[in-house]
Coordinates of C-alpha atoms (C1' of nucleotides) in Angstrom, one line a residue:
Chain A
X147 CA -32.1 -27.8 -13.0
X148 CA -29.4 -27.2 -10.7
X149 CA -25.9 -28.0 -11.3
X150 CA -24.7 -31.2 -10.7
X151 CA -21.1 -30.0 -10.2
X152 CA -22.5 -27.3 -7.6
X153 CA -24.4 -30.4 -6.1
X154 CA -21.4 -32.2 -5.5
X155 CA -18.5 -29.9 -4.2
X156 CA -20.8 -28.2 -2.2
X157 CA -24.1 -29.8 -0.7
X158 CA -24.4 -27.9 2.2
X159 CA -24.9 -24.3 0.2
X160 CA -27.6 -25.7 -2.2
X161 CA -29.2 -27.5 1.0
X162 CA -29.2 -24.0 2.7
X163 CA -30.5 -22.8 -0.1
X164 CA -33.4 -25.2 -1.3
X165 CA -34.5 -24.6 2.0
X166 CA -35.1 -20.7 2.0
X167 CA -38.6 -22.5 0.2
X168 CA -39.2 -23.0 3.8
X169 CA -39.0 -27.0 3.8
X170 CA -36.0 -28.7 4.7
X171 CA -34.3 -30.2 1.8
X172 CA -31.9 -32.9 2.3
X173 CA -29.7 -33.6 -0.7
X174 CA -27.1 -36.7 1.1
X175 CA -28.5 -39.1 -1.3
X176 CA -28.6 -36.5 -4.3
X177 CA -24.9 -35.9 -3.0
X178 CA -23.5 -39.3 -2.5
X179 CA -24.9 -40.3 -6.5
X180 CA -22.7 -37.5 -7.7
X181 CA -19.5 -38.7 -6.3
X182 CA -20.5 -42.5 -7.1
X183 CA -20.6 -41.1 -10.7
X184 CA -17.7 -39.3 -10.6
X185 CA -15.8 -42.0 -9.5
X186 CA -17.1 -44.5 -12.2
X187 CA -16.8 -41.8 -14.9
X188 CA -13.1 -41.6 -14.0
X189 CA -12.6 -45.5 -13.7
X190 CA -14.8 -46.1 -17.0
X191 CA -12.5 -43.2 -18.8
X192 CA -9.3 -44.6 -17.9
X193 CA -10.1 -48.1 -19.3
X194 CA -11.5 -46.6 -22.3
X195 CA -8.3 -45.0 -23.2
X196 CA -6.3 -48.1 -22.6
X197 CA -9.0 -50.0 -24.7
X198 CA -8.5 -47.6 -27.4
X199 CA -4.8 -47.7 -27.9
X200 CA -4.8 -51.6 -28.1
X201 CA -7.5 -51.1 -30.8
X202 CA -5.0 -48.4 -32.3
X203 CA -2.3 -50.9 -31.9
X204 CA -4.4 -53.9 -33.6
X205 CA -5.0 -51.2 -36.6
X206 CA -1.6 -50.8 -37.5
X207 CA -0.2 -54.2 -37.1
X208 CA -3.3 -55.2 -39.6
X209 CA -1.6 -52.8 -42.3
X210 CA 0.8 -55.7 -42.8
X211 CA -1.4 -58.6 -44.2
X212 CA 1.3 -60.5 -42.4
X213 CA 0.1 -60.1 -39.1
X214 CA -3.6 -60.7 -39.6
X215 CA -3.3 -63.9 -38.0
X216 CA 0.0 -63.7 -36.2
X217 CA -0.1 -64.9 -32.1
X218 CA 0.6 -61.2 -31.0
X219 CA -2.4 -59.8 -32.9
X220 CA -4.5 -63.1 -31.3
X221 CA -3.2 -61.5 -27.6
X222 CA -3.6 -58.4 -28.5
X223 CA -7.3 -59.2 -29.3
X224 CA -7.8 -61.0 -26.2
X225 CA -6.6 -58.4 -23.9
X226 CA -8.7 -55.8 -25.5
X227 CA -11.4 -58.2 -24.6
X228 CA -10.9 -58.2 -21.4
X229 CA -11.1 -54.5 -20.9
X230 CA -14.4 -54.9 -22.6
X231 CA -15.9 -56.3 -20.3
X232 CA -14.7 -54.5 -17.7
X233 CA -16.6 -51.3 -19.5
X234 CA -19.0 -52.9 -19.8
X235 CA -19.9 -53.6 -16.8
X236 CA -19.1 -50.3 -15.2
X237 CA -21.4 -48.5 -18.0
X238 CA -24.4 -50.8 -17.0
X239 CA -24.2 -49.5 -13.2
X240 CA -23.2 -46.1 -15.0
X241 CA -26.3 -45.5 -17.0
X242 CA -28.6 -46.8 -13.5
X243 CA -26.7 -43.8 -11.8
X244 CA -27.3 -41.7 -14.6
X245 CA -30.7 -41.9 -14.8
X246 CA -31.6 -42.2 -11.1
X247 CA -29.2 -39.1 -10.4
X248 CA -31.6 -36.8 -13.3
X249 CA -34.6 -38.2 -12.3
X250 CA -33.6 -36.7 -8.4
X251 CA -31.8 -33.4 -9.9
X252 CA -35.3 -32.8 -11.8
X253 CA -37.0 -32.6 -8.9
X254 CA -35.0 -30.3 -7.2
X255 CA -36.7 -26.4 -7.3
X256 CA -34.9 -23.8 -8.5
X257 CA -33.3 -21.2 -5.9
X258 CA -34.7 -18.2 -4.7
X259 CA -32.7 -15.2 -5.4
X260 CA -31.0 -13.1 -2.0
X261 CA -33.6 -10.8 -3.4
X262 CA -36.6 -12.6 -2.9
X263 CA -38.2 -11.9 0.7
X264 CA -38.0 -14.7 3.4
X265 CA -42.0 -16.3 4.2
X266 CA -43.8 -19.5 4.5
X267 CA -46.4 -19.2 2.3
X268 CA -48.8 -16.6 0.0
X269 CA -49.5 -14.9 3.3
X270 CA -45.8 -13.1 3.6
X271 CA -45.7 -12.2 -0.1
X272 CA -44.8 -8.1 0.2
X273 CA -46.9 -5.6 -1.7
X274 CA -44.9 -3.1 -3.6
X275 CA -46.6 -0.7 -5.3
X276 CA -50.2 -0.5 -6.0
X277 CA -52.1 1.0 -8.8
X278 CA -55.1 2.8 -9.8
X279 CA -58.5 3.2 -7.6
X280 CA -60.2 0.2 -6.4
X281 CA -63.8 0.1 -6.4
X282 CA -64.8 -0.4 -3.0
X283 CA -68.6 0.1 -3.1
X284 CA -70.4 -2.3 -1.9
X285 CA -73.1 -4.6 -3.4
X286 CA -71.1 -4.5 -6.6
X287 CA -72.1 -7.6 -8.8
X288 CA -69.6 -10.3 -9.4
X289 CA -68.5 -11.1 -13.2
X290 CA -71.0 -13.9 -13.5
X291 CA -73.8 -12.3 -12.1
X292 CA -72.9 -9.7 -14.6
X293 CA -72.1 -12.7 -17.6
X294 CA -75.2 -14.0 -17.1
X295 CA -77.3 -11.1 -17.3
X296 CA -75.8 -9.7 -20.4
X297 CA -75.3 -13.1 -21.8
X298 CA -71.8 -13.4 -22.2
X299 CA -70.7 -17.3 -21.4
X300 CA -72.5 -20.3 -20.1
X301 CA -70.3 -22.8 -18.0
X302 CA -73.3 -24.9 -17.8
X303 CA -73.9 -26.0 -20.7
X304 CA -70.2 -26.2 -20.9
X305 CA -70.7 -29.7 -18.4
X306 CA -72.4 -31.1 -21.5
X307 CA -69.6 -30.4 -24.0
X308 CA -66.8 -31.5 -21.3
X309 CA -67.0 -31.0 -17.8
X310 CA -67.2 -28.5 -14.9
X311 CA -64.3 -25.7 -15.0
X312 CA -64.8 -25.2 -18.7
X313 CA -66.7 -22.3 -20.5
X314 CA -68.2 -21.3 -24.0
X315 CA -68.2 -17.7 -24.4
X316 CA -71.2 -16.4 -26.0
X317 CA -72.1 -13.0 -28.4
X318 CA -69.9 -10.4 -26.6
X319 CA -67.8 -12.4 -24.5
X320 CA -66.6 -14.1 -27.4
X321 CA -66.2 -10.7 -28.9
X322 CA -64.0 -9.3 -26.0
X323 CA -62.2 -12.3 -25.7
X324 CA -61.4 -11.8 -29.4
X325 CA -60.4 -7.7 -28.5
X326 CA -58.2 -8.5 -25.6
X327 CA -56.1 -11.3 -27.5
X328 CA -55.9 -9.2 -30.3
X329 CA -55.3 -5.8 -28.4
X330 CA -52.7 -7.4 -26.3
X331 CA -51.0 -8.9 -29.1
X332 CA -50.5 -5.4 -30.8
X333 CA -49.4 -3.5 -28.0
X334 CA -46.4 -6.0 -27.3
X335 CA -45.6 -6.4 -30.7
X336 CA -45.4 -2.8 -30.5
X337 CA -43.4 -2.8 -28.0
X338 CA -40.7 -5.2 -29.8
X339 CA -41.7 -8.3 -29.0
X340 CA -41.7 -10.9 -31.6
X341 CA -45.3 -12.9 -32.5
X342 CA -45.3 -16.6 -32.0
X343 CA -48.3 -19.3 -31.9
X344 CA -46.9 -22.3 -30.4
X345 CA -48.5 -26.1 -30.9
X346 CA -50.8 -26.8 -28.0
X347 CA -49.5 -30.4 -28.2
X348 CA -46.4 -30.4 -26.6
X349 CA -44.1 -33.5 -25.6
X350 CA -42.4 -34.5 -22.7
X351 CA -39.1 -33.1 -23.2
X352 CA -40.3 -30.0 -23.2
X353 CA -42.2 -30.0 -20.0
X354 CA -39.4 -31.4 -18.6
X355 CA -37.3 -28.9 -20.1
X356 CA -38.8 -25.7 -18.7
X357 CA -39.8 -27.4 -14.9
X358 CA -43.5 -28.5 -15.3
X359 CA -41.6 -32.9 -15.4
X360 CA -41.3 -35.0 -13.4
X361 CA -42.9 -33.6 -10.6
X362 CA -45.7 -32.0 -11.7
X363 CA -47.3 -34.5 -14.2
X364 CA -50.1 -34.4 -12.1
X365 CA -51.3 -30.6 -13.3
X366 CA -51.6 -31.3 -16.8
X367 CA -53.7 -33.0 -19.0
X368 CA -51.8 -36.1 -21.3
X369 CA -53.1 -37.6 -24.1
X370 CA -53.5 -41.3 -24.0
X371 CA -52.3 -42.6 -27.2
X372 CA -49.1 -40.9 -27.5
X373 CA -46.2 -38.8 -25.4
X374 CA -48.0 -35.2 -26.1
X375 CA -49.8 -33.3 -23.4
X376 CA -51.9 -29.9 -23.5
X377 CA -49.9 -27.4 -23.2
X378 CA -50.6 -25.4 -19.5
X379 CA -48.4 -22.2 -20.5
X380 CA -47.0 -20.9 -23.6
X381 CA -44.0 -20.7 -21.6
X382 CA -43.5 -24.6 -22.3
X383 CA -43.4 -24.4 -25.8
X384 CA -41.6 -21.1 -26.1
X385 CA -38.8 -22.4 -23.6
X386 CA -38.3 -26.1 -26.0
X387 CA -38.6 -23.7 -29.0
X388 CA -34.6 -23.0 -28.5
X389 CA -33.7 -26.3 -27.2
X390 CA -30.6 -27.5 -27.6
X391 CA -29.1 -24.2 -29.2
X392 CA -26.5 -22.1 -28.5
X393 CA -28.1 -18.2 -29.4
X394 CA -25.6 -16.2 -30.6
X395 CA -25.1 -13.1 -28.1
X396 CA -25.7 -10.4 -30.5
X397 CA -29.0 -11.6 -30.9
X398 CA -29.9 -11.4 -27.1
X399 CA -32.3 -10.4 -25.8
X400 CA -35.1 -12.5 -27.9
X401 CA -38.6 -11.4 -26.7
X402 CA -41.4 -13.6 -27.7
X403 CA -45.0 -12.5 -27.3
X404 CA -47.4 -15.5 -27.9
X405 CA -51.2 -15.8 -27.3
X406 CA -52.4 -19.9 -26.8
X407 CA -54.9 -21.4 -25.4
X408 CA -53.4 -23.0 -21.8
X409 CA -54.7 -25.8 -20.3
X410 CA -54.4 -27.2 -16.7
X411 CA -56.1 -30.0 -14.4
X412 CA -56.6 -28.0 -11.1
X413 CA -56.3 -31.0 -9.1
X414 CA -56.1 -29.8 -5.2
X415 CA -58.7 -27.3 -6.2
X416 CA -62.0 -28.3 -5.8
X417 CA -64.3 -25.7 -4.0
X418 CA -62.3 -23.0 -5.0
X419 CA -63.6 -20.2 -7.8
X420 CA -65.9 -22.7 -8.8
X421 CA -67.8 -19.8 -10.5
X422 CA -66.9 -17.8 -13.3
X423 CA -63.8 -17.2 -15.2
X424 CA -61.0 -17.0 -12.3
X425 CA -60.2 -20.6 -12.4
X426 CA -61.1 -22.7 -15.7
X427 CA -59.6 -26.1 -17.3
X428 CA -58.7 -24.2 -20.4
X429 CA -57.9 -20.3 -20.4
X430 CA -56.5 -18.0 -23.3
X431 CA -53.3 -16.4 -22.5
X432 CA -51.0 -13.8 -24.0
X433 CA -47.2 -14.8 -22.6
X434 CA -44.5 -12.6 -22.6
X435 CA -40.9 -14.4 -22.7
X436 CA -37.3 -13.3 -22.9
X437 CA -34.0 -15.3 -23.6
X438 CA -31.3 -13.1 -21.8
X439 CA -28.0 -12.7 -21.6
X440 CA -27.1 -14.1 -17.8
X441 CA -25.6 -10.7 -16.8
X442 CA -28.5 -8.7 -17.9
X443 CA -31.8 -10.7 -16.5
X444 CA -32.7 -8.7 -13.6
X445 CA -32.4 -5.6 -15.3
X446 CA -34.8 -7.8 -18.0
X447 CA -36.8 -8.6 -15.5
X448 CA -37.7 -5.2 -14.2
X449 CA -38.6 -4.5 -18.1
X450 CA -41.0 -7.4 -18.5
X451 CA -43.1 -6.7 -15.3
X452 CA -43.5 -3.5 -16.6
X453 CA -43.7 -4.3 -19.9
X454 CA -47.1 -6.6 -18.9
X455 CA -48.5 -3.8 -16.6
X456 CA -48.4 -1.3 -18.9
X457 CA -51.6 -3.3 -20.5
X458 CA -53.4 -3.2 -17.2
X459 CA -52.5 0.5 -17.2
X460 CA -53.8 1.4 -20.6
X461 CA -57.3 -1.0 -19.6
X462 CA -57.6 1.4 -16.3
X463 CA -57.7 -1.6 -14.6
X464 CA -56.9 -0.8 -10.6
X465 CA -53.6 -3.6 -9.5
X466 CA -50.9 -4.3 -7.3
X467 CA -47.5 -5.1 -7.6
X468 CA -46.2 -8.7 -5.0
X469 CA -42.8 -9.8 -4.6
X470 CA -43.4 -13.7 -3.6
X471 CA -42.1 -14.8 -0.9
X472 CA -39.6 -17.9 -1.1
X473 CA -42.4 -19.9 0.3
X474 CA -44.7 -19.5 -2.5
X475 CA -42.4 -19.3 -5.0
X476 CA -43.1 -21.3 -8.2
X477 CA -40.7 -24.6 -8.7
X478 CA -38.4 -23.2 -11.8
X479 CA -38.4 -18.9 -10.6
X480 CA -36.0 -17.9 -8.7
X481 CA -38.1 -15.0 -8.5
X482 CA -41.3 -13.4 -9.2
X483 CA -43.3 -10.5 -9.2
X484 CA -47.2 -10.8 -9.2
X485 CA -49.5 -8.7 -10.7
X486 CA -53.0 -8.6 -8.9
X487 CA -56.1 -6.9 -10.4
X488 CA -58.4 -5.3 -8.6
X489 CA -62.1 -7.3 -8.3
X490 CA -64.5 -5.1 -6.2
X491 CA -67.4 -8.0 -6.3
X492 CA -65.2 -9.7 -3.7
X493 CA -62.4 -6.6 -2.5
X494 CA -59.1 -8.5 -3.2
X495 CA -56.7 -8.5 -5.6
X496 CA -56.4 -11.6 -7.9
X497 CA -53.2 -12.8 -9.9
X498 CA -53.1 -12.1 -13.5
X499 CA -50.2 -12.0 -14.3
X500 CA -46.6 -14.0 -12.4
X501 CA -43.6 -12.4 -13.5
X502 CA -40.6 -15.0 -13.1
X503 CA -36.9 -14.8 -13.8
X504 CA -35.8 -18.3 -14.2
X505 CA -32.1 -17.9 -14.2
X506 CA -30.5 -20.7 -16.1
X507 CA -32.7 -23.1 -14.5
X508 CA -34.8 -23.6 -17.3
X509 CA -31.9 -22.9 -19.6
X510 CA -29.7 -25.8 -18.5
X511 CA -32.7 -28.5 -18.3
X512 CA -32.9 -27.3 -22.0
X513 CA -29.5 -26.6 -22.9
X514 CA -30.1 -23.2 -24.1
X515 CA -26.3 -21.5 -24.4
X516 CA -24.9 -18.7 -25.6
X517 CA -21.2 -17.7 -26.3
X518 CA -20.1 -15.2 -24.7
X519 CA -15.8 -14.8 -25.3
X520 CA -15.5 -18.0 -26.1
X521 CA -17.0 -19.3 -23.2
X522 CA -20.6 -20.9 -23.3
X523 CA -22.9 -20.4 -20.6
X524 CA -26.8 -21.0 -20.2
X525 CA -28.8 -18.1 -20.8
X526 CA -31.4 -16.9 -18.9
X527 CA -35.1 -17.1 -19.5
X528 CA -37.7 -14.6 -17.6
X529 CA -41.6 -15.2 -18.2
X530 CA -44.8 -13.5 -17.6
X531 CA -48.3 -13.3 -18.7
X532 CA -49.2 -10.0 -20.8
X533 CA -52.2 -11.0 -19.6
X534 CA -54.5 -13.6 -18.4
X535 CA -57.3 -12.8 -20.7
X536 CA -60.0 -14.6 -18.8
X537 CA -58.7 -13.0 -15.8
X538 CA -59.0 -9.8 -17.5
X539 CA -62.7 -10.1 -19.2
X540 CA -63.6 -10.5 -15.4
X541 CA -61.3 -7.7 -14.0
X542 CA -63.1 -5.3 -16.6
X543 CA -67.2 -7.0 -16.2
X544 CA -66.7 -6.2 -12.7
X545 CA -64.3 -2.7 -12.7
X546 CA -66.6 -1.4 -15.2
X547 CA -70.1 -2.1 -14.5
X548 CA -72.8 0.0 -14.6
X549 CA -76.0 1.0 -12.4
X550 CA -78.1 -0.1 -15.4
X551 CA -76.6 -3.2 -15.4
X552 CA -74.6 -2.8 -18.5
X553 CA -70.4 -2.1 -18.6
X554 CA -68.4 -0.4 -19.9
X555 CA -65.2 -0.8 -22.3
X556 CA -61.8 1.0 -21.4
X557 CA -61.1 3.8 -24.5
X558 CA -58.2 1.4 -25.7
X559 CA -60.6 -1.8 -26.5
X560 CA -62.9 0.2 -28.3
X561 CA -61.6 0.0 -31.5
X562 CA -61.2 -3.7 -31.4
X563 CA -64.7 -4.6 -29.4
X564 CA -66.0 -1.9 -31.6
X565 CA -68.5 -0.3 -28.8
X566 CA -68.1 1.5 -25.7
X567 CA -70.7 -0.3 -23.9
X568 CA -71.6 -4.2 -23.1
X569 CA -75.8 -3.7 -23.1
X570 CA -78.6 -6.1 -22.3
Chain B
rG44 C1' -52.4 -45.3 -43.1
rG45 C1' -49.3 -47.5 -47.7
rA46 C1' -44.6 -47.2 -50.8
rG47 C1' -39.8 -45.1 -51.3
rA48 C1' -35.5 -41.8 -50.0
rG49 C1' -32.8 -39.7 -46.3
rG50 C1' -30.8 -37.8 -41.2
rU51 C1' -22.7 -36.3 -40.7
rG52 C1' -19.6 -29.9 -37.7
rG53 C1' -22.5 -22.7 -38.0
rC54 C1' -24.1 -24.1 -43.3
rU55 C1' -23.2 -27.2 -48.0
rG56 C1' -21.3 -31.9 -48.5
rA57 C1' -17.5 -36.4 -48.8
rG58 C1' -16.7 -40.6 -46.1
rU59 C1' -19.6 -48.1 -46.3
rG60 C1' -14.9 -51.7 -40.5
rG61 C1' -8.8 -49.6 -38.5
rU62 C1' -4.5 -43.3 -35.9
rC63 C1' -12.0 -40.3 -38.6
rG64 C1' -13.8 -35.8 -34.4
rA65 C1' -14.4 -36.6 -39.5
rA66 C1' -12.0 -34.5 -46.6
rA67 C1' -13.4 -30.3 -49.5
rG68 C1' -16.1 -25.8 -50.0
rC69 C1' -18.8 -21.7 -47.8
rG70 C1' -19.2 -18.8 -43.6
rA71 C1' -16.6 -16.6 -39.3
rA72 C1' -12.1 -14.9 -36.4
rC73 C1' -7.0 -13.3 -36.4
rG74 C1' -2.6 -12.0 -39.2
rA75 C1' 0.1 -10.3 -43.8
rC76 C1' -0.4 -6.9 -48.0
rU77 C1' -2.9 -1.6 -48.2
rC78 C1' -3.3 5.3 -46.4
rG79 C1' -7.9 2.5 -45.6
rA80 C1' -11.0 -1.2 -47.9
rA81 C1' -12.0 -5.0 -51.5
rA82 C1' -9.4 -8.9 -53.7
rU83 C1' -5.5 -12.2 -52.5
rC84 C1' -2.4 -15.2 -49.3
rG85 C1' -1.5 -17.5 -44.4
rU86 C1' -3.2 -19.3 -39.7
rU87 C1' -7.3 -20.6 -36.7
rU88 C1' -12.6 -22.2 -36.2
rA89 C1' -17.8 -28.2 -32.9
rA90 C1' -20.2 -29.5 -28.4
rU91 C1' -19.8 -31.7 -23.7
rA92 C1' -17.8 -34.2 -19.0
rG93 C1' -13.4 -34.4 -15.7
rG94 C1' -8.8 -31.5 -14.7
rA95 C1' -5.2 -25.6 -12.5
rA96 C1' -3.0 -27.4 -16.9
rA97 C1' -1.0 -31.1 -19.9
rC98 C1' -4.4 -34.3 -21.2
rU99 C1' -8.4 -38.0 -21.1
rG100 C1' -13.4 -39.5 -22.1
rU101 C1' -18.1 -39.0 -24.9
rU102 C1' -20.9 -37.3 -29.1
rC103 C1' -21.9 -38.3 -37.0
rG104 C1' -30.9 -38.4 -35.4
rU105 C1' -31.9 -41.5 -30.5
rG106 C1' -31.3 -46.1 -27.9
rG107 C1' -29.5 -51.0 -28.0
rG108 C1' -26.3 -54.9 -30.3
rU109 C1' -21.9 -57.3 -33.2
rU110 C1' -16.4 -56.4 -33.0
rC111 C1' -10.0 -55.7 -30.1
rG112 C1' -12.0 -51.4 -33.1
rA113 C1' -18.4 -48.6 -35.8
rA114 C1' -20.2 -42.3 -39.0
rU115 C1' -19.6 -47.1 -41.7
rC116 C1' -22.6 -53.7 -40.1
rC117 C1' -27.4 -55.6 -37.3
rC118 C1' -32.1 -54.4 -34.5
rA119 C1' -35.7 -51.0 -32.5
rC120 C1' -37.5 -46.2 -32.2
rC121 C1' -37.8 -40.8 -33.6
rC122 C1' -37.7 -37.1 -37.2
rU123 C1' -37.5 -35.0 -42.3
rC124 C1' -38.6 -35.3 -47.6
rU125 C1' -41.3 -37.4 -52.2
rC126 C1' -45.5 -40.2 -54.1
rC127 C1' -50.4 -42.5 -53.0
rG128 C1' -54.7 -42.5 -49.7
rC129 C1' -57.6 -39.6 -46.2
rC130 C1' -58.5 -34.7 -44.6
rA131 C1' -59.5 -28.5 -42.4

RNA sequence: GGAGAGGUGGCUGAGUGGUCGAAAGCGAACGACUCGAAAUCGUUUAAUAGGAAACUGUUCGUGGGUUCGAAUCCCACCCUCUCCGCCA
């Protein structure tokens, strides 16, 4: 969320701003709410304080049994009436402001850093580095081809169970689903990042609290009977875990590692990676998260990207580095570097992994503080998956297949698939 | 799901209508003593909104209500704990 004091001294830099996304954003309405509010906050806080010292007054009159009755008390009383309703009136139109003046806030993107390169859509998102060898033979087979022939999920029989876009993974896929969690786990751990399992069940607040409410209720799926939904990201759950804290700064960073199942509805998707693991309902995913100190998160943010392709690295897996552009630019990053993997069946690179740095956007939605001398400020919180693991069982079916038709493992998943080779 | 108990500052915990934003203790910070430290003594120590500041407002689980005045009374909801039932 953006700041609502920011909002309302200076409208014209957050509209210039918002619109580096590439749409114009006009805030007037946004803008006008804040000084409405301002200007009922200060009329509602001056009455308040008169109220209070006529209460005051009444208080120690009453300490002489005397007076309990007396004419002046009886005035007193009446005139503190009055004011009453005075506030109260003001507070009804107050709390209308209130909530209409969050509800517009909410849906107001984060934005984009001055690093983050100017462009309309996906299509000016700049390359920076690149990795590895693609494959670039052709008449390579794609990961399902290769699935089905060794066996490995069945999405249709998944229909029966739920619907299209879901999968049951079968024998080995199960099996190198179950070495890539686990693998990925260690290596971060490893690395100094702390192990969580979040619920999958997550409430309101806290999709509202790390961007994903009001405006995207659309993209995930809610359960009927009571305010949970399923979670699309660990990054939801992780963010709300430290809501409404202030983290002392000696503690700083706090890196989280957390594998969950993420779920998400895919609506605006239909006809796209309709086969295969690219694009499913409900995907496993290891997140990497950081709670920074505000001073340090770009430096942290450097650290995380890394940090998530040093797994692609140590799988062999061919990928590219892509600095979004502020078109593209997801609602709550202010940026974000995507990692793309290399899939020779079809020659491009495919996210699987998006590297954000939040700022304090998610941090002030979720009042996550810290206390830096004396003075509290929001934190910053940086995300990223270490990795996709769907994403990945794909990346290495297709980057590893075989002329016989079989593939084959990278060295650092052997010991947790516990064979070199996926065989018919 | 049924019955009961409870939610107060960083923590423990007092407060059942009137200068209560809240006693006391612990913890923490600073100072004194000390060569230094421990112990001791003293002072300080919640968040948030507005303001340059003085200061003012709000906040005792959340939201309403009663009242001139609510941590305290009333209503609804949420959460935690104990017992029973069900259950991996």
């Amino acid at each position: 969320m953006l700041d609502q004091k920011l909002i309302r001294e200076n409208p014209t830099y957050v509209e210039e701003n918002l619109s580096l996304r590439g749409k114009v954003f006009q805030i007037s309405e946004i803008h006008n709410l804040t000084l409405e509010k301002k200007e009922i906050d200060i009329k509602i806080s001056d009455l308040q304080s008169e109220s209070k010292k006529i209460s005051k007054l009444i208080g120690q009159e009453m300490c002489n049994p005397k007076n309990i009755n007396s004419l002046e008390i009886n005035d007193l009383k009446y005139k503190g009436n009055q004011f009453k309703i005075k506030i109260t009136e003001l507070e009804e139109k107050k709390r209308l402001l209130d909530k209409q003046l969050l509800e517009e806030i909410s849906r107001l993107p984060n934005f984009p850093s001055k690093e983050t390169p100017f462009g309309k859509d996906e299509n000016n998102n700049i390359q920076i580095k690149t990795w590895g060898e693609p494959l670039k033979e052709d008449n390579l087979k794609t990961h399902w081809e290769i699935g089905e022939y060794l066996d490995l999920f069945d999405s249709l029989k998944s229909t029966k169970i739920s619907k299209s876009r879901f999968i049951t993974l079968k024998g080995n896929g199960a099996r190198l689903e179950r070495a890539l969690i686990n693998f990925m786990l260690d290596e971060h751990t490893k690395n100094g990042y702390l192990e969580l399992m979040p619920p999958a069940l997550i409430n309101s607040e806290s999709l509202r609290g790390s961007g994903q409410l009001p405006k995207f209720s659309n993209e995930s799926f809610k359960c009927a009977n009571d305010d949970l939904w399923l979670s699309p990201t660990a990054e939801v759950p992780i963010t709300a875990f430290h809501k409404n804290e202030i983290i002392d700064p000696q503690v700083l960073p706090i890196k989280y590692v957390a594998y969950s199942p993420c779920f998400r509805r895919e609506a605006g998707s239909y006809g796209k990676d309709t086969k295969g693991l690219i694009r499913l309902h409900q995907f496993n995913k290891v997140e990497l998260y950081w709670f920074c100190d505000p001073n340090k998160s770009l430096e942290a943010h450097k650290v995380l990207t890394e940090d998530a392709e040093s797994i692609l690295k140590k799988l062999n897996l061919p990928y590219r580095q892509v600095d979004i552009c502020t078109g593209d630019l997801g609602f709550s990053a202010s940026r974000t570097f995507d990692l793309e993997v290399w899939l020779p069946s079809s020659k491009t690179y495919r996210e699987i992994s998006s590297c954000s740095n939040c700022l304090d956007f998610q941090a002030r939605r979720s009042a996550i503080r810290t206390k830096i001398d004396k003075k509290t400020s929001y934190i910053h919180t940086l995300n990223g998956s270490g990795l996709a693991i769907g994403r990945t069982m794909a990346a290495i079916l297709e980057n590893g297949q075989q002329s016989d038709g079989s593939v084959k493992i990278p060295d650092v998943l052997v010991p947790y698939f516990g064979s070199n080779f996926i065989k018919k």
